Short mmCIF file of C-alpha atoms in Angstrom, two decimals:
data_model
loop_
_atom_site.label_atom_id
_atom_site.label_comp_id
_atom_site.label_asym_id
_atom_site.label_seq_id
_atom_site.Cartn_x
_atom_site.Cartn_y
_atom_site.Cartn_z
CA MET A 616 -3.27 15.25 31.44
CA ILE A 617 -5.52 16.00 28.46
CA VAL A 618 -7.21 19.38 28.32
CA THR A 619 -9.49 20.56 25.54
CA LYS A 620 -10.42 24.20 25.23
CA ASN A 621 -13.47 25.14 23.18
CA LEU A 622 -12.75 22.21 20.87
CA GLN A 623 -14.54 22.43 17.55
CA LYS A 624 -14.67 20.17 14.53
CA ALA A 625 -16.70 20.53 11.38
CA PHE A 626 -16.72 18.48 8.21
CA GLY A 627 -17.63 21.13 5.67
CA ASP A 628 -20.84 22.69 6.95
CA HIS A 629 -21.59 19.79 9.22
CA VAL A 630 -20.60 20.71 12.77
CA VAL A 631 -19.63 17.62 14.76
CA LEU A 632 -18.00 19.10 17.84
CA ASN A 633 -19.42 22.34 19.06
CA GLY A 634 -17.12 23.69 21.74
CA ILE A 635 -15.93 21.05 24.21
CA ASP A 636 -14.07 22.12 27.36
CA GLU A 637 -12.87 19.11 29.25
CA THR A 638 -10.02 18.05 31.46
CA ILE A 639 -8.94 14.45 31.87
CA ASN A 640 -6.60 13.87 34.78
CA LYS A 641 -3.98 11.21 35.33
CA GLY A 642 -5.45 7.95 36.55
CA GLU A 643 -8.99 8.74 35.50
CA LYS A 644 -11.07 6.26 33.55
CA VAL A 645 -13.41 8.40 31.54
CA VAL A 646 -16.18 6.73 29.58
CA ILE A 647 -17.86 8.70 26.83
CA ILE A 648 -21.32 7.70 25.76
CA GLY A 649 -23.87 9.25 23.49
CA PRO A 650 -26.20 8.52 20.59
CA SER A 651 -24.63 7.68 17.25
CA GLY A 652 -23.53 10.73 15.31
CA SER A 653 -23.19 12.72 18.52
CA GLY A 654 -19.47 13.30 17.97
CA LYS A 655 -18.10 11.03 20.69
CA SER A 656 -15.72 9.15 18.39
CA THR A 657 -14.62 12.39 16.75
CA PHE A 658 -13.89 13.85 20.19
CA LEU A 659 -11.72 10.85 21.02
CA ARG A 660 -9.94 10.92 17.66
CA CYS A 661 -9.16 14.61 18.10
CA MET A 662 -7.21 13.82 21.26
CA ASN A 663 -4.37 12.28 19.25
CA LEU A 664 -5.02 14.42 16.22
CA LEU A 665 -6.30 11.65 13.95
CA GLU A 666 -8.96 14.26 13.32
CA VAL A 667 -7.59 17.77 13.10
CA PRO A 668 -9.89 20.16 14.99
CA THR A 669 -11.23 23.18 13.13
CA GLY A 670 -11.13 25.30 16.26
CA GLY A 671 -10.01 25.40 19.88
CA GLU A 672 -7.00 23.82 21.53
CA ILE A 673 -5.96 20.44 22.88
CA TRP A 674 -3.24 20.13 25.48
CA PHE A 675 -1.53 16.87 26.35
CA GLU A 676 0.99 16.79 29.19
CA ASP A 677 1.58 20.54 28.82
CA ASN A 678 2.06 20.41 25.04
CA ASN A 679 -0.37 22.17 22.77
CA ILE A 680 -0.93 19.41 20.21
CA THR A 681 -3.03 21.64 17.97
CA ASP A 682 0.02 23.87 17.52
CA LYS A 683 1.57 23.07 14.11
CA LYS A 684 5.07 23.21 15.59
CA THR A 685 4.39 20.38 18.02
CA ASP A 686 5.86 17.04 17.01
CA ILE A 687 2.66 15.03 17.11
CA ASN A 688 4.44 11.75 16.34
CA LYS A 689 6.38 12.01 19.57
CA LEU A 690 3.24 12.69 21.60
CA ARG A 691 1.32 9.88 19.93
CA CYS A 692 3.90 7.45 21.34
CA LYS A 693 2.52 8.33 24.75
CA MET A 694 -1.12 7.88 23.68
CA GLY A 695 -2.17 4.34 22.86
CA MET A 696 -5.17 3.98 20.59
CA VAL A 697 -7.48 1.02 20.10
CA PHE A 698 -9.86 0.98 17.15
CA GLN A 699 -13.26 -0.51 16.54
CA GLN A 700 -11.92 -2.44 13.53
CA PHE A 701 -8.73 -3.57 15.37
CA ASN A 702 -6.53 -2.42 12.47
CA LEU A 703 -3.86 -5.02 13.03
CA PHE A 704 -1.34 -5.14 10.20
CA PRO A 705 -2.39 -8.23 8.20
CA HIS A 706 0.98 -8.69 6.48
CA LEU A 707 2.87 -8.98 9.76
CA SER A 708 2.86 -11.67 12.41
CA VAL A 709 1.45 -10.92 15.85
CA LEU A 710 4.93 -10.42 17.25
CA GLU A 711 5.90 -8.08 14.40
CA ASN A 712 2.69 -6.14 14.84
CA ILE A 713 3.67 -5.44 18.42
CA THR A 714 7.37 -4.73 17.91
CA LEU A 715 7.14 -2.72 14.67
CA ALA A 716 6.62 0.73 16.16
CA PRO A 717 8.94 0.58 19.19
CA VAL A 718 11.80 -0.82 17.09
CA ASN A 719 11.37 1.51 14.12
CA LEU A 720 11.06 4.56 16.32
CA GLY A 721 14.28 3.59 18.06
CA LEU A 722 12.61 3.32 21.46
CA MET A 723 13.77 -0.25 22.01
CA THR A 724 16.18 -2.70 20.42
CA LYS A 725 14.64 -5.62 18.57
CA GLU A 726 15.47 -7.96 21.48
CA GLU A 727 13.97 -5.65 24.09
CA ALA A 728 10.82 -5.15 22.04
CA GLU A 729 10.43 -8.86 21.46
CA SER A 730 10.86 -9.82 25.07
CA LYS A 731 8.39 -7.11 26.06
CA ALA A 732 5.95 -8.36 23.41
CA VAL A 733 6.25 -11.96 24.60
CA GLU A 734 5.74 -10.85 28.18
CA LEU A 735 2.58 -8.93 27.23
CA LEU A 736 1.30 -11.82 25.13
CA LYS A 737 1.84 -14.21 28.03
CA ARG A 738 -0.15 -11.90 30.21
CA ILE A 739 -3.18 -12.12 27.93
CA GLY A 740 -2.65 -15.85 27.39
CA LEU A 741 -1.81 -15.59 23.71
CA ALA A 742 1.93 -16.31 23.84
CA GLU A 743 1.52 -19.26 21.48
CA LYS A 744 0.07 -16.91 18.84
CA ALA A 745 3.27 -14.85 18.51
CA ALA A 746 4.09 -16.26 15.08
CA ALA A 747 0.48 -16.33 13.85
CA TYR A 748 -0.94 -13.84 11.39
CA PRO A 749 -3.95 -11.67 12.21
CA ASN A 750 -6.34 -13.49 9.88
CA GLN A 751 -5.85 -16.67 11.90
CA LEU A 752 -7.21 -15.04 15.04
CA SER A 753 -10.71 -14.54 16.37
CA GLY A 754 -12.06 -11.02 16.74
CA GLY A 755 -11.54 -11.03 20.49
CA GLN A 756 -7.96 -12.19 20.10
CA LYS A 757 -7.31 -9.53 17.46
CA GLN A 758 -8.61 -6.78 19.68
CA ARG A 759 -6.63 -7.96 22.70
CA ILE A 760 -3.50 -8.01 20.55
CA ALA A 761 -4.33 -4.52 19.29
CA ILE A 762 -4.48 -3.43 22.94
CA VAL A 763 -1.15 -5.11 23.64
CA ARG A 764 0.34 -3.43 20.57
CA ALA A 765 -0.60 -0.06 22.01
CA LEU A 766 0.67 -1.05 25.47
CA ALA A 767 4.07 -2.03 24.08
CA MET A 768 4.75 1.68 23.57
CA ASN A 769 4.38 2.27 27.33
CA PRO A 770 1.69 4.92 26.84
CA ASP A 771 0.56 7.35 29.53
CA VAL A 772 -3.02 7.20 28.36
CA MET A 773 -5.08 4.71 26.38
CA LEU A 774 -7.82 5.80 24.02
CA PHE A 775 -10.47 3.23 23.11
CA ASP A 776 -12.78 3.89 20.18
CA GLU A 777 -15.74 1.50 20.55
CA PRO A 778 -13.37 -1.43 21.09
CA THR A 779 -16.11 -4.06 21.37
CA SER A 780 -18.56 -2.85 18.73
CA ALA A 781 -17.19 -5.04 15.94
CA LEU A 782 -16.99 -8.19 18.06
CA ASP A 783 -19.24 -11.21 18.24
CA PRO A 784 -21.13 -11.07 21.54
CA GLU A 785 -19.28 -14.00 23.11
CA MET A 786 -15.96 -12.26 22.56
CA VAL A 787 -16.86 -8.96 24.17
CA GLY A 788 -16.14 -10.27 27.65
CA GLU A 789 -12.49 -11.15 27.11
CA VAL A 790 -11.74 -7.68 25.74
CA LEU A 791 -13.59 -5.90 28.53
CA ASP A 792 -11.82 -8.05 31.12
CA LEU A 793 -8.46 -6.96 29.76
CA MET A 794 -9.53 -3.33 29.79
CA GLU A 795 -10.72 -3.71 33.36
CA GLN A 796 -7.35 -5.15 34.35
CA LEU A 797 -5.65 -2.15 32.81
CA ALA A 798 -7.94 0.16 34.71
CA ASP A 799 -7.15 -1.64 37.96
CA GLU A 800 -3.44 -1.12 37.29
CA GLY A 801 -3.98 2.60 37.21
CA MET A 802 -3.84 3.28 33.49
CA THR A 803 -5.46 6.53 32.44
CA MET A 804 -8.21 5.59 30.01
CA VAL A 805 -10.68 7.33 27.76
CA VAL A 806 -13.25 4.93 26.39
CA VAL A 807 -16.01 5.45 23.86
CA THR A 808 -18.36 2.53 24.28
CA HIS A 809 -21.91 1.26 24.37
CA GLU A 810 -21.13 -1.21 27.14
CA MET A 811 -23.07 0.33 30.01
CA ARG A 812 -22.16 -2.35 32.50
CA PHE A 813 -18.49 -1.76 31.84
CA ALA A 814 -19.02 1.99 32.18
CA ARG A 815 -20.72 1.56 35.52
CA LYS A 816 -18.13 -0.83 36.87
CA VAL A 817 -14.89 0.70 35.64
CA ALA A 818 -15.45 4.39 34.95
CA THR A 819 -14.51 7.08 37.42
CA ARG A 820 -16.51 9.56 35.39
CA ILE A 821 -18.98 9.32 32.53
CA LEU A 822 -19.51 11.99 29.90
CA PHE A 823 -22.68 12.17 27.86
CA ILE A 824 -22.20 13.86 24.49
CA ASP A 825 -25.07 14.99 22.32
CA GLU A 826 -24.92 17.15 19.21
CA GLY A 827 -21.27 17.95 19.68
CA LYS A 828 -21.50 19.07 23.30
CA ILE A 829 -21.04 17.46 26.69
CA VAL A 830 -24.52 17.83 28.10
CA GLU A 831 -24.00 15.93 31.33
CA GLN A 832 -21.25 14.26 33.28
CA ASN A 833 -21.15 12.52 36.59
CA THR A 834 -19.86 9.59 38.58
CA PRO A 835 -21.26 6.29 37.29
CA ASP A 836 -23.81 5.77 40.05
CA GLU A 837 -25.20 9.28 39.86
CA PHE A 838 -25.06 9.21 36.08
CA PHE A 839 -27.25 6.14 35.76
CA ASP A 840 -29.43 6.56 38.84
CA ASN A 841 -30.11 10.29 38.78
CA PRO A 842 -29.80 11.62 35.26
CA THR A 843 -30.92 15.23 35.04
CA HIS A 844 -30.73 16.30 31.42
CA PRO A 845 -33.84 15.28 29.45
CA ARG A 846 -31.78 14.10 26.51
CA LEU A 847 -29.78 11.76 28.77
CA LYS A 848 -32.94 10.50 30.45
CA GLU A 849 -34.37 9.68 27.05
CA PHE A 850 -31.15 7.97 25.95
CA LEU A 851 -30.89 5.86 29.11
CA SER A 852 -34.53 4.86 28.96
CA LYS A 853 -33.94 3.48 25.48
CA ILE A 854 -30.84 1.45 26.21
CA LEU A 855 -31.30 0.22 29.77
CA MET B 895 4.15 -29.81 -75.29
CA LYS B 896 5.28 -28.20 -72.05
CA ASP B 897 1.91 -28.73 -70.34
CA GLU B 898 1.94 -32.27 -71.44
CA LEU B 899 5.31 -32.83 -69.88
CA ILE B 900 4.18 -31.45 -66.53
CA THR B 901 1.05 -33.55 -66.40
CA ARG B 902 3.11 -36.57 -67.32
CA HIS B 903 5.55 -35.73 -64.64
CA GLU B 904 2.77 -35.34 -62.07
CA LYS B 905 1.29 -38.63 -63.07
CA LEU B 906 4.55 -40.25 -62.14
CA GLY B 907 3.70 -39.31 -58.52
CA GLY B 908 5.80 -37.78 -55.73
CA THR B 909 5.74 -34.35 -57.34
CA LYS B 910 3.66 -32.85 -54.55
CA LEU B 911 6.03 -34.34 -52.04
CA GLU B 912 8.96 -33.01 -54.04
CA LYS B 913 7.41 -29.56 -54.05
CA PHE B 914 6.84 -29.81 -50.34
CA TYR B 915 10.43 -30.84 -49.78
CA SER B 916 11.80 -28.00 -51.85
CA TRP B 917 9.49 -25.57 -50.02
CA LEU B 918 10.73 -26.92 -46.71
CA ASN B 919 14.27 -26.67 -47.94
CA SER B 920 13.89 -23.05 -48.97
CA ILE B 921 12.47 -22.20 -45.56
CA TYR B 922 15.30 -24.03 -43.88
CA GLN B 923 17.74 -22.20 -46.12
CA SER B 924 16.29 -18.76 -45.40
CA TYR B 925 16.31 -19.37 -41.61
CA TYR B 926 19.79 -20.85 -41.87
CA ASN B 927 20.88 -17.71 -43.70
CA ALA B 928 19.22 -15.57 -41.06
CA ILE B 929 21.09 -17.29 -38.24
CA VAL B 930 24.31 -19.08 -39.08
CA PRO B 931 26.49 -17.36 -41.71
CA GLU B 932 28.85 -14.64 -40.52
CA LYS B 933 27.88 -15.65 -36.96
CA ARG B 934 24.61 -13.75 -37.32
CA TYR B 935 23.23 -15.41 -34.17
CA LEU B 936 25.65 -13.21 -32.26
CA LEU B 937 23.69 -10.19 -33.48
CA TYR B 938 20.49 -11.58 -31.94
CA LEU B 939 22.28 -12.47 -28.72
CA ASP B 940 23.76 -8.99 -28.42
CA GLY B 941 20.33 -7.56 -29.24
CA ILE B 942 18.74 -9.65 -26.48
CA LYS B 943 21.39 -8.43 -24.05
CA ILE B 944 20.69 -4.80 -24.92
CA THR B 945 16.91 -5.29 -24.76
CA ILE B 946 17.14 -6.95 -21.35
CA LEU B 947 19.56 -4.29 -20.10
CA ILE B 948 17.31 -1.43 -21.22
CA SER B 949 14.22 -3.17 -19.82
CA LEU B 950 15.77 -3.83 -16.42
CA LEU B 951 17.11 -0.31 -16.07
CA ALA B 952 13.77 1.12 -17.21
CA ILE B 953 11.76 -1.09 -14.85
CA ALA B 954 13.97 -0.04 -11.92
CA LEU B 955 13.69 3.63 -12.80
CA GLY B 956 9.97 3.32 -13.54
CA VAL B 957 9.28 1.74 -10.16
CA VAL B 958 11.28 4.39 -8.30
CA ILE B 959 9.50 7.23 -10.13
CA GLY B 960 6.16 5.44 -9.84
CA VAL B 961 6.39 4.93 -6.07
CA ILE B 962 7.44 8.53 -5.45
CA VAL B 963 4.74 10.01 -7.70
CA ALA B 964 2.05 7.72 -6.28
CA VAL B 965 2.96 8.49 -2.67
CA VAL B 966 3.00 12.23 -3.39
CA LYS B 967 -0.39 11.99 -5.09
CA VAL B 968 -2.12 10.12 -2.27
CA SER B 969 -0.41 12.15 0.45
CA ALA B 970 -1.12 15.62 -0.89
CA ASN B 971 -3.05 17.22 1.92
CA ASN B 972 -1.29 20.45 2.77
CA SER B 973 -0.41 23.38 0.52
CA LYS B 974 3.26 22.47 0.09
CA MET B 975 2.35 18.99 -1.07
CA LYS B 976 -0.43 20.27 -3.35
CA TRP B 977 2.19 22.05 -5.39
CA LEU B 978 4.21 18.85 -5.74
CA SER B 979 1.09 16.91 -6.55
CA LYS B 980 0.30 19.29 -9.40
CA ILE B 981 3.71 18.61 -10.93
CA CYS B 982 3.09 14.88 -10.62
CA ASN B 983 -0.30 15.24 -12.29
CA LEU B 984 1.26 17.18 -15.13
CA TYR B 985 3.88 14.46 -15.50
CA THR B 986 1.39 11.59 -15.73
CA THR B 987 -0.87 13.56 -18.07
CA VAL B 988 1.90 14.44 -20.51
CA VAL B 989 3.57 11.04 -20.47
CA ARG B 990 0.35 9.10 -20.86
CA GLY B 991 -1.00 11.50 -23.45
CA THR B 992 1.86 11.50 -25.95
CA PRO B 993 3.32 8.66 -28.05
CA LEU B 994 6.29 6.84 -26.59
CA VAL B 995 8.31 7.13 -29.82
CA ILE B 996 7.91 10.90 -29.82
CA GLN B 997 9.03 11.07 -26.17
CA LEU B 998 11.99 8.89 -27.03
CA LEU B 999 13.02 11.08 -29.95
CA ILE B 1000 12.56 14.31 -28.03
CA ILE B 1001 14.58 13.13 -25.04
CA TYR B 1002 17.26 11.64 -27.30
CA ASN B 1003 17.63 14.82 -29.36
CA LEU B 1004 17.60 16.99 -26.25
CA VAL B 1005 20.49 15.05 -24.77
CA PHE B 1006 22.28 13.98 -27.88
CA ASN B 1007 22.51 17.46 -29.32
CA SER B 1008 24.39 18.80 -26.36
CA ARG B 1009 26.97 16.02 -26.04
CA SER B 1010 27.52 12.53 -27.30
CA THR B 1011 25.83 10.25 -24.84
CA ASN B 1012 25.36 6.54 -24.49
CA ALA B 1013 22.17 5.87 -26.45
CA ILE B 1014 21.43 2.84 -24.29
CA ILE B 1015 21.32 4.98 -21.17
CA VAL B 1016 19.17 7.57 -22.92
CA GLY B 1017 16.82 4.81 -24.01
CA ALA B 1018 16.63 3.29 -20.54
CA VAL B 1019 15.98 6.69 -18.97
CA CYS B 1020 13.29 7.46 -21.51
CA PHE B 1021 11.49 4.12 -21.12
CA GLY B 1022 11.78 4.40 -17.34
CA PHE B 1023 10.44 7.94 -17.42
CA ASN B 1024 7.54 6.75 -19.55
CA SER B 1025 6.82 3.64 -17.51
CA GLY B 1026 6.93 5.61 -14.26
CA ALA B 1027 3.68 7.37 -15.15
CA TYR B 1028 1.83 4.09 -15.64
CA VAL B 1029 3.43 2.48 -12.61
CA ALA B 1030 2.43 5.53 -10.54
CA GLU B 1031 -1.22 5.09 -11.44
CA ILE B 1032 -1.07 1.36 -10.67
CA ILE B 1033 0.57 1.94 -7.29
CA ARG B 1034 -1.80 4.78 -6.44
CA ALA B 1035 -4.75 2.46 -7.02
CA GLY B 1036 -3.00 -0.14 -4.86
CA ILE B 1037 -2.42 2.29 -2.00
CA GLU B 1038 -6.01 3.46 -2.16
CA SER B 1039 -7.20 -0.15 -1.95
CA ILE B 1040 -5.73 -0.41 1.57
CA ASP B 1041 -8.15 0.32 4.40
CA ARG B 1042 -7.79 3.81 5.89
CA GLY B 1043 -7.58 2.25 9.32
CA GLN B 1044 -4.12 0.89 8.50
CA MET B 1045 -2.72 4.39 8.07
CA GLU B 1046 -4.51 5.52 11.23
CA ALA B 1047 -3.17 2.59 13.21
CA GLY B 1048 0.37 3.31 12.04
CA ARG B 1049 0.07 7.00 12.82
CA SER B 1050 -1.50 6.37 16.21
CA LEU B 1051 1.61 4.37 17.16
CA GLY B 1052 3.76 7.43 16.52
CA LEU B 1053 5.10 6.44 13.10
CA ASN B 1054 5.25 9.35 10.70
CA HIS B 1055 3.48 9.39 7.35
CA VAL B 1056 6.45 8.20 5.28
CA LYS B 1057 7.34 5.37 7.68
CA THR B 1058 3.74 4.21 7.80
CA MET B 1059 3.67 4.17 4.01
CA ARG B 1060 6.91 2.23 3.78
CA LEU B 1061 6.34 -0.28 6.56
CA ILE B 1062 2.58 -0.78 6.50
CA ILE B 1063 0.78 0.52 3.42
CA LEU B 1064 3.17 -0.27 0.54
CA PRO B 1065 3.93 -3.89 1.54
CA GLN B 1066 0.19 -4.60 1.52
CA ALA B 1067 -0.42 -2.59 -1.65
CA ILE B 1068 2.30 -4.48 -3.55
CA LYS B 1069 0.41 -7.72 -3.13
CA ASN B 1070 -2.74 -6.22 -4.65
CA ILE B 1071 -1.00 -4.60 -7.59
CA LEU B 1072 1.49 -7.30 -8.56
CA PRO B 1073 -0.60 -8.62 -11.50
CA ALA B 1074 -1.09 -5.12 -12.93
CA LEU B 1075 2.54 -4.28 -12.32
CA GLY B 1076 3.68 -7.46 -14.08
CA ASN B 1077 1.52 -6.51 -17.02
CA GLU B 1078 3.19 -3.12 -17.16
CA PHE B 1079 6.65 -4.75 -17.14
CA ILE B 1080 5.64 -6.98 -20.05
CA VAL B 1081 4.36 -3.97 -22.00
CA LEU B 1082 7.64 -2.21 -21.24
CA ILE B 1083 9.78 -5.06 -22.58
CA LYS B 1084 7.82 -5.05 -25.82
CA GLU B 1085 7.88 -1.28 -26.09
CA THR B 1086 11.67 -1.19 -25.97
CA SER B 1087 11.50 -2.50 -29.55
CA VAL B 1088 11.28 1.12 -30.70
CA ALA B 1089 14.71 1.83 -29.21
CA SER B 1090 16.23 1.39 -32.66
CA TYR B 1091 14.74 4.80 -33.48
CA ILE B 1092 17.60 6.31 -31.53
CA SER B 1093 20.17 3.95 -33.06
CA VAL B 1094 20.33 1.50 -30.17
CA VAL B 1095 21.13 -1.97 -31.50
CA ASP B 1096 18.51 -3.86 -29.55
CA LEU B 1097 16.83 -7.08 -30.59
CA THR B 1098 14.61 -5.40 -33.19
CA ALA B 1099 17.57 -3.53 -34.69
CA ALA B 1100 19.42 -6.85 -34.87
CA ALA B 1101 16.67 -8.25 -37.09
CA HIS B 1102 17.01 -5.28 -39.43
CA LEU B 1103 20.77 -5.74 -39.53
CA VAL B 1104 20.45 -9.37 -40.50
CA ALA B 1105 17.82 -8.56 -43.13
CA SER B 1106 20.08 -5.95 -44.67
CA ARG B 1107 22.58 -8.75 -45.33
CA THR B 1108 20.18 -11.49 -46.47
CA TYR B 1109 17.55 -9.32 -48.22
CA ASP B 1110 14.95 -11.47 -46.49
CA ILE B 1111 13.16 -9.70 -43.62
CA LEU B 1112 10.60 -12.31 -42.57
CA PRO B 1113 12.83 -14.97 -40.95
CA PRO B 1114 14.64 -12.54 -38.63
CA LEU B 1115 11.31 -10.99 -37.63
CA ILE B 1116 9.88 -14.40 -36.73
CA ILE B 1117 13.04 -15.19 -34.81
CA ILE B 1118 12.96 -12.02 -32.72
CA ALA B 1119 9.22 -12.39 -32.16
CA LEU B 1120 9.99 -15.76 -30.57
CA CYS B 1121 12.76 -14.13 -28.52
CA TYR B 1122 10.36 -11.49 -27.18
CA LEU B 1123 7.80 -14.17 -26.46
CA ILE B 1124 10.30 -16.22 -24.48
CA MET B 1125 11.40 -13.15 -22.49
CA THR B 1126 7.86 -12.11 -21.57
CA MET B 1127 6.86 -15.67 -20.75
CA GLY B 1128 9.92 -15.93 -18.50
CA LEU B 1129 8.93 -12.72 -16.73
CA THR B 1130 5.35 -13.93 -16.32
CA LYS B 1131 6.66 -17.12 -14.75
CA ILE B 1132 8.91 -15.24 -12.32
CA LEU B 1133 6.05 -12.94 -11.33
CA SER B 1134 3.63 -15.79 -10.72
CA ILE B 1135 6.18 -17.50 -8.49
CA PHE B 1136 6.59 -14.23 -6.61
CA GLU B 1137 2.81 -13.81 -6.34
CA ARG B 1138 2.37 -17.30 -4.99
CA ARG B 1139 5.06 -16.70 -2.39
CA LEU B 1140 3.31 -13.53 -1.19
CA ALA B 1141 -0.03 -15.31 -1.07
CA ARG B 1142 1.54 -18.09 0.99
CA GLY B 1143 2.63 -15.51 3.58
CA ASP B 1144 -1.02 -14.51 3.65
CA ARG B 1145 -2.43 -17.89 4.48
CA HIS B 1146 0.12 -18.67 7.19
#
């Protein structure tokens, strides 16, 4: 579904991604972990071109998204993204946050979008917050609504960029539970996170990125129980 | 003999009061002359109409230019846009770096020499053109005050750059820049007082017209100063109501 070929990204002289070849297939739940500054967030943000790579190619559903002629806006509709800082639109109500994109892109009528939004809000138990504004919500509620906002576009893949890192500890659970539900429903997911328990439980594959390269990848059990690369061993010994 | 008479007169008392009354009377007379005879108040009223008309047209034009220039400036990231952005930079530099009156005269003579044109429209276009440069800088600062994540969130949902600007960034930026923008509008209203340079009969020109009849410039000047004050205070009031309404949406 997503293929990267020799993906490179540099900010000036600072090389962040140093040749990443990776294929993410439909239905996979790929968790990316790595020390800070390793390039894991940049890798994720390249997948929907929020960061423009300085070299290599990215293919999404047989479209080369690094090709200038590709209509990236159309492809982004199929790739939901969830941010560390939620990035809800503070001047719009929860309902408007969710319906804004589908309505303005002409994908749904206002009525369709609203009924879909209400349905999604009901699912996460926040239907009564439809008219509320983002600054009246807790961090966990904001992030769950940000997830719902992305889901309202009916994406084929969901990208999560450290979705729980900005949350108070007691709110992490509700967000991870929702992500786990999504995973159980078969959503293709790419998740950058520090939540190792979530990675172990939900991931089908874990990538370890260090200094702009994937140095090791494996199934969760093997990844945590039998790490081979010394850098990964060191990393796991520090955090587990 | 004469001095003696005056002192005697003053001793009788009430002279100071009399003087005061005659002073008051002369003031009353000069303001009466500046307003009532020959229906001179109509001159002020027409002047106010022209001033408001020019200001409104100029504010509308200034905002349109300002938004476009600001969006181009903050969005310039590829080579095609860089070229546009350079033009916008030139525009703000020239407009902010030269006196308004000179701009007004240049634009007026450029247009007026070729064909007879409505001076009011020329004035409005010139003030709008001038104001646009200041408005652009205000809006640019407002756009840059919005967190980068807002643009990213909009783009990640498939909205293009312009739509994200229009639906997400600008509505938030407006709230931050409303006080500065209101200030610019007030400056603009006051600056239109130089419109008489291009023979527009605005409020300031009306004062000169009245003075040319009464040979007394001060009363009409005080009168139009009050008119300007009332107009700017009215605008301030409207803007603060608007601001409060936006803030209420915030707290909801």
